[in-house]
Tab-separated table of C-alpha atoms in Angstrom:
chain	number	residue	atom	x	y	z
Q	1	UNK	CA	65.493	120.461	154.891
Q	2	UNK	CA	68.805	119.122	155.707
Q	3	UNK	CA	71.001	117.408	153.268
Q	4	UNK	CA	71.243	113.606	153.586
Q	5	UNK	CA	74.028	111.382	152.077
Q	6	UNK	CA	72.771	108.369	150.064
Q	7	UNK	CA	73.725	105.852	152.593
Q	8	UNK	CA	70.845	107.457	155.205
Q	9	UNK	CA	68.019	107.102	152.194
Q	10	UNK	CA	65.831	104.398	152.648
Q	11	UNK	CA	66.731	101.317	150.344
Q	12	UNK	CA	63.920	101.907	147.817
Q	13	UNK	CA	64.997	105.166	147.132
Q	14	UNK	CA	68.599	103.888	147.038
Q	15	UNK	CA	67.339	101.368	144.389
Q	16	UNK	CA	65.647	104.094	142.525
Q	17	UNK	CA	68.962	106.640	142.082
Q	18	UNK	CA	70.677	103.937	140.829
Q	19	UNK	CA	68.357	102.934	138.552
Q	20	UNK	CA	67.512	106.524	137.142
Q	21	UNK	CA	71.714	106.803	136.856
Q	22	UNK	CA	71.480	103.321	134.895
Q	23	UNK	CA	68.922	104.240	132.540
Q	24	UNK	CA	70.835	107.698	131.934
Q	25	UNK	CA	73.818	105.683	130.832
Q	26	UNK	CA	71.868	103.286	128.868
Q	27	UNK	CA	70.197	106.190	126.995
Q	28	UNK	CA	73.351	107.809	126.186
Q	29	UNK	CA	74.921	104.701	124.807
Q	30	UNK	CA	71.996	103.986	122.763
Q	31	UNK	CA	72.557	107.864	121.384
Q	32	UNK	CA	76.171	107.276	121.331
Q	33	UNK	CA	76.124	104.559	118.501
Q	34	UNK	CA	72.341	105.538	116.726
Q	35	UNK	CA	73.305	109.596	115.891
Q	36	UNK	CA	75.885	107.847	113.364
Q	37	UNK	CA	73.578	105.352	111.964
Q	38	UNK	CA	71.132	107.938	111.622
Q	39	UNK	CA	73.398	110.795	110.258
Q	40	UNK	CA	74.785	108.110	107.691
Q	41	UNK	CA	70.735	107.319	106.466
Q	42	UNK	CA	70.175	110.687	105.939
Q	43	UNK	CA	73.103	112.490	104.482
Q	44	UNK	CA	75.326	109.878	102.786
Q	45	UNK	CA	74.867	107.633	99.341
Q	46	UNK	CA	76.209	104.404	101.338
Q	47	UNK	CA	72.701	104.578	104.285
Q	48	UNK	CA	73.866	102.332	107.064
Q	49	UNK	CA	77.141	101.268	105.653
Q	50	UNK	CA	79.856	101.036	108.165
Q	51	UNK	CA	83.407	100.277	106.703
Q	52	UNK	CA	84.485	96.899	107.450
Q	53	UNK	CA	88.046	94.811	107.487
Q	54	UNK	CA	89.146	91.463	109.262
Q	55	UNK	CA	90.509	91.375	112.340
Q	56	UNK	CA	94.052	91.900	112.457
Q	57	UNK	CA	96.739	93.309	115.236
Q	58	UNK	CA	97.666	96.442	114.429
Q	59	UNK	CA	101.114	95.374	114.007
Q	60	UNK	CA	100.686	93.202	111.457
Q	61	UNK	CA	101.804	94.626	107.971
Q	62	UNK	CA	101.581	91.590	106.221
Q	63	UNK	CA	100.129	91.460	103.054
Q	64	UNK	CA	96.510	90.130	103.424
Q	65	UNK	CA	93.523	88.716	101.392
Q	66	UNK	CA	90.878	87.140	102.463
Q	67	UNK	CA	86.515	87.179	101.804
Q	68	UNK	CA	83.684	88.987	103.551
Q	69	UNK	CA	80.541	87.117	102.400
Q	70	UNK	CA	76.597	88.178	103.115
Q	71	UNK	CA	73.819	86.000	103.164
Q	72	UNK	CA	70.477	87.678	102.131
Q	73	UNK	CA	66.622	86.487	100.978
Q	74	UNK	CA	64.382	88.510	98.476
Q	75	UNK	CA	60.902	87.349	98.464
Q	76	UNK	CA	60.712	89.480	95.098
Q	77	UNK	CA	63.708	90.673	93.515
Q	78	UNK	CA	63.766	94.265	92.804
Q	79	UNK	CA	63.550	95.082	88.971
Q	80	UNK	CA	66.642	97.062	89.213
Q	81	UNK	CA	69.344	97.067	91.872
Q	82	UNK	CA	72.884	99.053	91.951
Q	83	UNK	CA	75.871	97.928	93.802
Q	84	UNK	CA	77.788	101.195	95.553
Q	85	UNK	CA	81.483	99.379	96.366
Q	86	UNK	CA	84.908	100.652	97.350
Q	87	UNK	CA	87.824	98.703	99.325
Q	88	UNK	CA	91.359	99.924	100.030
Q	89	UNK	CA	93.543	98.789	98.915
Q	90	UNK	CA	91.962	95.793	96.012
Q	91	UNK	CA	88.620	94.085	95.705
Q	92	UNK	CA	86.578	91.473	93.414
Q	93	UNK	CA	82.842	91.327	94.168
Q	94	UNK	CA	80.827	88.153	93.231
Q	95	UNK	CA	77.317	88.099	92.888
Q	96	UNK	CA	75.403	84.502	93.315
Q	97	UNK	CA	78.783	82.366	91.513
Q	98	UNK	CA	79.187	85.290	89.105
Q	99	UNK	CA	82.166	87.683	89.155
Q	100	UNK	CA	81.019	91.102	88.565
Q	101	UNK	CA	82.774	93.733	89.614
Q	102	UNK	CA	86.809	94.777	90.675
Q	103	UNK	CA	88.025	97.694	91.666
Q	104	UNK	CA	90.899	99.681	93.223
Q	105	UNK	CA	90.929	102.310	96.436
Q	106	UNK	CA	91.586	105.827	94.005
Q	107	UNK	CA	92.098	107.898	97.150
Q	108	UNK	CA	91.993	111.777	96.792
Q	109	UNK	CA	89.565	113.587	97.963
Q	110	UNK	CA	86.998	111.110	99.348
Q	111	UNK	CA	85.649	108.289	98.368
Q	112	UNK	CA	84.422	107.126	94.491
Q	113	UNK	CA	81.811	104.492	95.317
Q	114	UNK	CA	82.034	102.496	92.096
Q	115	UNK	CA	78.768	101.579	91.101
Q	116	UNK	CA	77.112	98.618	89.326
Q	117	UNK	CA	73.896	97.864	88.192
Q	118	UNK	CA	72.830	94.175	89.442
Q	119	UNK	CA	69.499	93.324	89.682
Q	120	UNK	CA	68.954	90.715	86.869
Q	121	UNK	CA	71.458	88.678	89.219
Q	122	UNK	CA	69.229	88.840	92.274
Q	123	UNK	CA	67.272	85.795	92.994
Q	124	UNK	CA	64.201	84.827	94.327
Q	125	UNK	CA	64.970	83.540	97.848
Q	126	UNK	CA	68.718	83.128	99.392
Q	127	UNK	CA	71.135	85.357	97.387
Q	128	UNK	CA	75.136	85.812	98.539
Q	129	UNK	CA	77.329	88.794	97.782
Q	130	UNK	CA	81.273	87.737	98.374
Q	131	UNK	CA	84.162	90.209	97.939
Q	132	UNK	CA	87.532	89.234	97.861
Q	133	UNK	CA	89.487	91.858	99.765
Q	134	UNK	CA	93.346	92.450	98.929
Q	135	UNK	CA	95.745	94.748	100.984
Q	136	UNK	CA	99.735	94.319	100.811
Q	137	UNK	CA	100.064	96.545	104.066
Q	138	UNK	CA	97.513	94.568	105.828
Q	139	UNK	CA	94.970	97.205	107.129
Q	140	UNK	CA	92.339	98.153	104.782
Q	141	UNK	CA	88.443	98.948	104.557
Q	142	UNK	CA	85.200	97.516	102.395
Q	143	UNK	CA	82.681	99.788	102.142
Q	144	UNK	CA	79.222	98.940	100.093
Q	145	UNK	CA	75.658	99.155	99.828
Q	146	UNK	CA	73.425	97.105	97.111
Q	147	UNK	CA	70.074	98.984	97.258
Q	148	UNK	CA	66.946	99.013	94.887
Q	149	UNK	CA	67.430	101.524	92.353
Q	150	UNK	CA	63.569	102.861	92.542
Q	151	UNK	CA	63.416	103.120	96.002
Q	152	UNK	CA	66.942	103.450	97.236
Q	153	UNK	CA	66.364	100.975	100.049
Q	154	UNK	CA	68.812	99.529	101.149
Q	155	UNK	CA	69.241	95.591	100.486
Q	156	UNK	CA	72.653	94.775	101.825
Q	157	UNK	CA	74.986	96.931	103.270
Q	158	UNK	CA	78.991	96.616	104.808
Q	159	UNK	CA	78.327	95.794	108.798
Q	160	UNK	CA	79.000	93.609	111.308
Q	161	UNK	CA	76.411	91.058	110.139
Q	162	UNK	CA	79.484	89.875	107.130
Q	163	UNK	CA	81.276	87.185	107.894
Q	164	UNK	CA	85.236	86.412	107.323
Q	165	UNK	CA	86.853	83.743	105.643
Q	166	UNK	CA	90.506	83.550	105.395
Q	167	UNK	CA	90.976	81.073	102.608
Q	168	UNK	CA	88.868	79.985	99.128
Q	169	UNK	CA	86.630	76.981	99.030
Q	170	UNK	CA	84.088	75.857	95.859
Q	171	UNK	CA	81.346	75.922	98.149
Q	172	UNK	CA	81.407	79.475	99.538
Q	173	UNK	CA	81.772	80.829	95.939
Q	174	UNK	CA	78.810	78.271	94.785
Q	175	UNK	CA	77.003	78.458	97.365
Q	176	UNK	CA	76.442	75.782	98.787
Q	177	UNK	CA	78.681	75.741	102.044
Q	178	UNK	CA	76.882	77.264	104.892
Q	179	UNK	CA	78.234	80.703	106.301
Q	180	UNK	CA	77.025	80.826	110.083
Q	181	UNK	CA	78.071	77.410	111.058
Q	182	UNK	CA	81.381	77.516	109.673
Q	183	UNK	CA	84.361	77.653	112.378
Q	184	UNK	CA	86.712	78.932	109.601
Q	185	UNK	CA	84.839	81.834	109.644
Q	186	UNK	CA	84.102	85.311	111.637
Q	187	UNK	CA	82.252	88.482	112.066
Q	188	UNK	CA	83.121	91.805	110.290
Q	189	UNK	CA	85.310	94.289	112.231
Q	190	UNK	CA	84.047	97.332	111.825
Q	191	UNK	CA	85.672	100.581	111.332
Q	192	UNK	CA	82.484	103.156	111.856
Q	193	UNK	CA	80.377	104.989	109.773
Q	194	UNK	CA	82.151	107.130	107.033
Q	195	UNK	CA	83.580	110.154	106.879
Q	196	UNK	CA	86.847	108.251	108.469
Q	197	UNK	CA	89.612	109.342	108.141
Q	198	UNK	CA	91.614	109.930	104.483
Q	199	UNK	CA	88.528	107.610	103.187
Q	200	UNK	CA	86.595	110.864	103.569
Q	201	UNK	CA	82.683	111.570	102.782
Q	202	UNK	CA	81.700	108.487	99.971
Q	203	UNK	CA	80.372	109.954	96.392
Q	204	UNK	CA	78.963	108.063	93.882
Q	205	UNK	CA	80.656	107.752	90.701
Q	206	UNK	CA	79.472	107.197	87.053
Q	207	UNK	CA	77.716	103.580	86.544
Q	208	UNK	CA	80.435	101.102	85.592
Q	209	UNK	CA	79.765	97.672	83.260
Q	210	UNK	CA	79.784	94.131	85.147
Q	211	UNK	CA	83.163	92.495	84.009
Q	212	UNK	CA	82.578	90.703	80.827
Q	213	UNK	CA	81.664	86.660	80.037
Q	214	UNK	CA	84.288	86.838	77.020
Q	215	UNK	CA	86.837	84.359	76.408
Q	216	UNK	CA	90.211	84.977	77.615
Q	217	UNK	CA	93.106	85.439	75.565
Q	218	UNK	CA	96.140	83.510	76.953
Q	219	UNK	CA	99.455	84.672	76.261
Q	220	UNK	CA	101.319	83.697	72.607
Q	221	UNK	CA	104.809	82.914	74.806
Q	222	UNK	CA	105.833	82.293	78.166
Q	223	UNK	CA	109.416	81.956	79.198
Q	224	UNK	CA	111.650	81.694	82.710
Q	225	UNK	CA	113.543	84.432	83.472
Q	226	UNK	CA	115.299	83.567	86.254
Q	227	UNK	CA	114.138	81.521	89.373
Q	228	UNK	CA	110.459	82.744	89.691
Q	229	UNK	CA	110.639	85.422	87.284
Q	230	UNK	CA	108.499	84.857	84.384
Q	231	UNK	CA	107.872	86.908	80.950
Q	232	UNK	CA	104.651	87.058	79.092
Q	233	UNK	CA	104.292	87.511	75.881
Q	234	UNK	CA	101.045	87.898	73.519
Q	235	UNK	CA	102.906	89.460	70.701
Q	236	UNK	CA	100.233	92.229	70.681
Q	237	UNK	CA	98.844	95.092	72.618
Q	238	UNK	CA	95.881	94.163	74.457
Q	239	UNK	CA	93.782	95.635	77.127
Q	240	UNK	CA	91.939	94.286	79.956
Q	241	UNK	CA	92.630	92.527	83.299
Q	242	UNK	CA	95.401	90.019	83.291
Q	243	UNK	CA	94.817	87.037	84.913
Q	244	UNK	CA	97.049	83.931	86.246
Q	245	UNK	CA	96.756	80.165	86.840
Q	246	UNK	CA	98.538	78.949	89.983
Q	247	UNK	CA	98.517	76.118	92.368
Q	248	UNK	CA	97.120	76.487	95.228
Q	249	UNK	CA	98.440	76.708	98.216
Q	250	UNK	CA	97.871	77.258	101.970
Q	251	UNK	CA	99.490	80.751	102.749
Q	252	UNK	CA	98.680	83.539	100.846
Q	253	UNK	CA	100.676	84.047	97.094
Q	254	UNK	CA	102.456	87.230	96.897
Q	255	UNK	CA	104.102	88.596	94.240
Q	256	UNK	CA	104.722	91.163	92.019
Q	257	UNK	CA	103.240	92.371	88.373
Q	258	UNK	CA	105.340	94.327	85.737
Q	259	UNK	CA	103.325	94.875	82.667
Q	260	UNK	CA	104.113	97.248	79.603
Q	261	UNK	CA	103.971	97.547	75.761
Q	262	UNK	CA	108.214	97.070	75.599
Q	263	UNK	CA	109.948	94.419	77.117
Q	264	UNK	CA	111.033	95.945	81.058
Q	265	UNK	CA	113.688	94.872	83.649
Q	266	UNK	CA	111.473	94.457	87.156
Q	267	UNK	CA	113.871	96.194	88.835
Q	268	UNK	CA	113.912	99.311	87.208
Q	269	UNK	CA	110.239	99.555	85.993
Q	270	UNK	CA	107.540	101.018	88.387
Q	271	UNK	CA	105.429	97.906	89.808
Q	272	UNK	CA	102.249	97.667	88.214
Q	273	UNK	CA	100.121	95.780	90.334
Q	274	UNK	CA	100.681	93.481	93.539
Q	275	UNK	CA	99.485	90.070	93.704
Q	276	UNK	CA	97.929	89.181	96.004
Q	277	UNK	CA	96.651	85.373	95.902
Q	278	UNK	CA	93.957	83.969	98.661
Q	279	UNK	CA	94.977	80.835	100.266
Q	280	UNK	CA	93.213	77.930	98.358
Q	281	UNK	CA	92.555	79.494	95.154
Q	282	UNK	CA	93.752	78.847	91.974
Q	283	UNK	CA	93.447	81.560	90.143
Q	284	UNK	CA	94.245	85.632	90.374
Q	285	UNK	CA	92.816	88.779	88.319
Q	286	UNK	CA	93.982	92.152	88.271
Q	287	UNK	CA	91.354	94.826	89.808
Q	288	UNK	CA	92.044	96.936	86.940
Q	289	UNK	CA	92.001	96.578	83.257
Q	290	UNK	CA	95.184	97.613	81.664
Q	291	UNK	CA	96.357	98.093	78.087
Q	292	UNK	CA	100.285	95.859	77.444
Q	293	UNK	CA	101.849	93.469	75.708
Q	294	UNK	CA	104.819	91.815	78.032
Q	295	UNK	CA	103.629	91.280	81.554
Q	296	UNK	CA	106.763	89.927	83.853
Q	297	UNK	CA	105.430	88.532	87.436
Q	298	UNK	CA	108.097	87.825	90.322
Q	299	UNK	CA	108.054	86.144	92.936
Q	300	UNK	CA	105.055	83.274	92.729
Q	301	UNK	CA	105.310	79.566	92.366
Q	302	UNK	CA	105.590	79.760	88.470
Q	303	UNK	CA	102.211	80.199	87.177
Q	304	UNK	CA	100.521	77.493	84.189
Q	305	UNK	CA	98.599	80.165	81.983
Q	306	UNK	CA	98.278	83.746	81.788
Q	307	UNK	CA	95.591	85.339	79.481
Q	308	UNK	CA	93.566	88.699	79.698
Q	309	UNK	CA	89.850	89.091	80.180
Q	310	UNK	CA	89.078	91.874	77.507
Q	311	UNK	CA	87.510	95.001	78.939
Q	312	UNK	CA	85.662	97.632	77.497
Q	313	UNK	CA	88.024	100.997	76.809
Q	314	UNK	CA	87.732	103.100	80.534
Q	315	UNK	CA	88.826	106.459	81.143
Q	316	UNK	CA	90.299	104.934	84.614
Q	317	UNK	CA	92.790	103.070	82.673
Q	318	UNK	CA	96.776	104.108	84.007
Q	319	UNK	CA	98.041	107.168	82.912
Q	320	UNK	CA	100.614	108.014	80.421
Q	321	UNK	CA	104.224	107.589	82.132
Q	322	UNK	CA	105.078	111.330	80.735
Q	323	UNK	CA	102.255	112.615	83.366
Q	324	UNK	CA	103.939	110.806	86.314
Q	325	UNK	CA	106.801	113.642	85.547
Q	326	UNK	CA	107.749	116.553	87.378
Q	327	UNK	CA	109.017	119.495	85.066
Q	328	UNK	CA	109.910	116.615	82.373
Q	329	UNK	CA	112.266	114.457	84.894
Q	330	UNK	CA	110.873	111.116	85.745
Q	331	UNK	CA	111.244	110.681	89.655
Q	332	UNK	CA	112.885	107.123	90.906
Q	333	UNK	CA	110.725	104.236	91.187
Q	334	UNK	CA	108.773	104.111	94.676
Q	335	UNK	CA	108.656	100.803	96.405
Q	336	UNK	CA	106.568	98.807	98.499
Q	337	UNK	CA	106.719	96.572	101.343
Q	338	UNK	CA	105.337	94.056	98.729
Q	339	UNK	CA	108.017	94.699	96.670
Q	340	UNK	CA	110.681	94.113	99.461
Q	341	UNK	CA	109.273	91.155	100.524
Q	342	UNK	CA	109.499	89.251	97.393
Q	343	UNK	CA	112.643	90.454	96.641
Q	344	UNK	CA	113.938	89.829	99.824
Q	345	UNK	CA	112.928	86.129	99.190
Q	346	UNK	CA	113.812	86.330	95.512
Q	347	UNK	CA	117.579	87.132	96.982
Q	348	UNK	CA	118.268	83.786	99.095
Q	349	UNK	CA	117.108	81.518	96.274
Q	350	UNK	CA	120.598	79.511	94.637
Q	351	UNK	CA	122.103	81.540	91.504
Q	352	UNK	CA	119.679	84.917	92.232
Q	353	UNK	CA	121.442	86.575	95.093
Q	354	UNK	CA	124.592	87.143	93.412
Q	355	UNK	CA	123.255	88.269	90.263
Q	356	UNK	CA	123.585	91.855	89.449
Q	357	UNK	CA	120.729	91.885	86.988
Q	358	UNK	CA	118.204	91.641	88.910
């Protein structure tokens, strides 16, 4: 029979082709983006999870912070329910109002999913999961999964269905401010499925406790340094996360932490811990609990209060400075584009930028 172009078929046939060729395409796609999703259910601790950020240009370095909140209804709560959570670079998860859970990207090899056990949280009917997501380089990832423990179902987990607030209101912590209408807010970017990247295949690490209810334990001194340079004092070691009272403010707080048990210079001890404030909020807590006694912060309006939340005694808590040596020398301090930021501003304030002590 002798070939025929296209254009010479009759128009139903035409019609047909093109609608065999569109359904090809539409098949693949669908394959395209469920092989992933169903790789991820099968083979990895996280199910669905995707990793998630906000929406930035890929330009932008500036340090960042900012909540992804989930909505989510349980007609019966499940009797037990762990939280699997990781975030480069910082987070703070908060179940229903309560904090419960911080945490810090460990890198390596993989990914340590922390994991929490929070089921007597869960409520009958609307529940909301917020974490408060910290990078100073900008970029970053959330991934997490809350799941019934029995059945491993998955309750929750990091997709595009979050939503992204840039700044902290009562409301959205309490509850009581509405998620999907708000204009303030937006949908999840999201990264993919894991492995990605150095973030690697996700493993689940060894269950962690929810951050206490004790009472903090504010600092015996406080004293100005030098412009916004302030030294902390509880005339005691202590351990857990450090926290700080600030006023709020509409741009992000950024600034730096120096803590130690002997009183340090900032600039020639090894930073500690950025800070990284979210627009609106008054308050800031370390991701990590930490064992000092002097804790210097640069670079943020000058805080009211610091005190420590005591934390049970982790093996994750920072290493001995003599095992950050090679062959018994101590290398120089690296720095961070945190760092030189608030240093950078630190430098143009009156009496700082001449001063050779800092």
């Amino acid at each position: 029979m002798p070939f025929r172009p296209l254009s010479t078929l009759s128009r139903r046939q035409g019609w047909r082709a093109w609608l065999v060729l569109a359904a090809c395409v539409f098949t693949l796609a669908l394959a395209v983006r469920a092989v992933p999703a169903l790789r991820a259910r099968d083979g990895l601790p996280t199910k669905e999870a995707q990793w998630i950020w906000k929406v930035i240009d890929r330009k932008d370095h500036d340090p960042i912070a900012f909540y992804a909140i989930r909505d989510f209804d349980l007609e019966s709560p499940p009797g037990k329910a762990r939280l699997l959570i990781t975030a480069d670079e910082e987070y703070v998860a908060l179940l229903n109002g309560k904090r419960v859970a911080a945490g810090t990207f460990a890198g390596g090899s993989g990914t340590q999913l922390d994991t929490y056990e929070v089921g007597p949280l869960l409520l009958r009917g609307g529940n909301r999961l917020i974490i408060e997501l910290r990078s100073g380089r900008g970029a970053g990832g959330l991934l997490a999964t809350l799941e019934d423990e029995a059945t491993r179902r998955p309750i929750v987990v990091s997709d595009e269905s979050w939503r992204i607030f840039p700044r902290h209101e009562l409301g959205l912590v309490r509850g009581w401010l509405s998620i999907d209408r708000r204009e303030d807010g937006e949908p999840a970017f999201c990264w993919g499925y894991p492995p990605i990247g150095r973030w690697g295949r996700p493993r689940v690490g060894r269950p962690e406790p929810l951050l206490p209810t004790a009472p903090l334990v504010p600092a015996a001194s406080a004293r100005p340094l030098s412009g916004s340079i302030m030294l902390y004092d509880w005339e005691r070691e202590v351990e857990g996360y450090l926290t700080l009272d600030v006023p709020p403010a509409d741009k992000p707080g950024v600034g730096l932490l120096y803590a130690g048990a002997e009183p340090l210079n900032p600039r020639r001890a090894p930073l500690t811990a950025p800070v990284l404030i979210l627009p609106g909020r008054h308050d800031w807590m370390d991701t990590r609990p930490r064992r000092f006694r002097y804790a210097v912060v640069v670079g943020l309006a000058r805080p009211a209060t610091a005190a420590v939340l005591p934390a049970p005694v982790r093996p994750a808590l920072p290493r001995d400075p003599d095992e950050m040596k090679v062959f018994g020398i101590e290398g120089p301090p690296l720095r961070t584009p945190v760092e030189d930021e608030v240093w950078s501003k630190l430098q143009s304030l009156p009496g700082v930028a001449r001063r050779k002590d800092l």
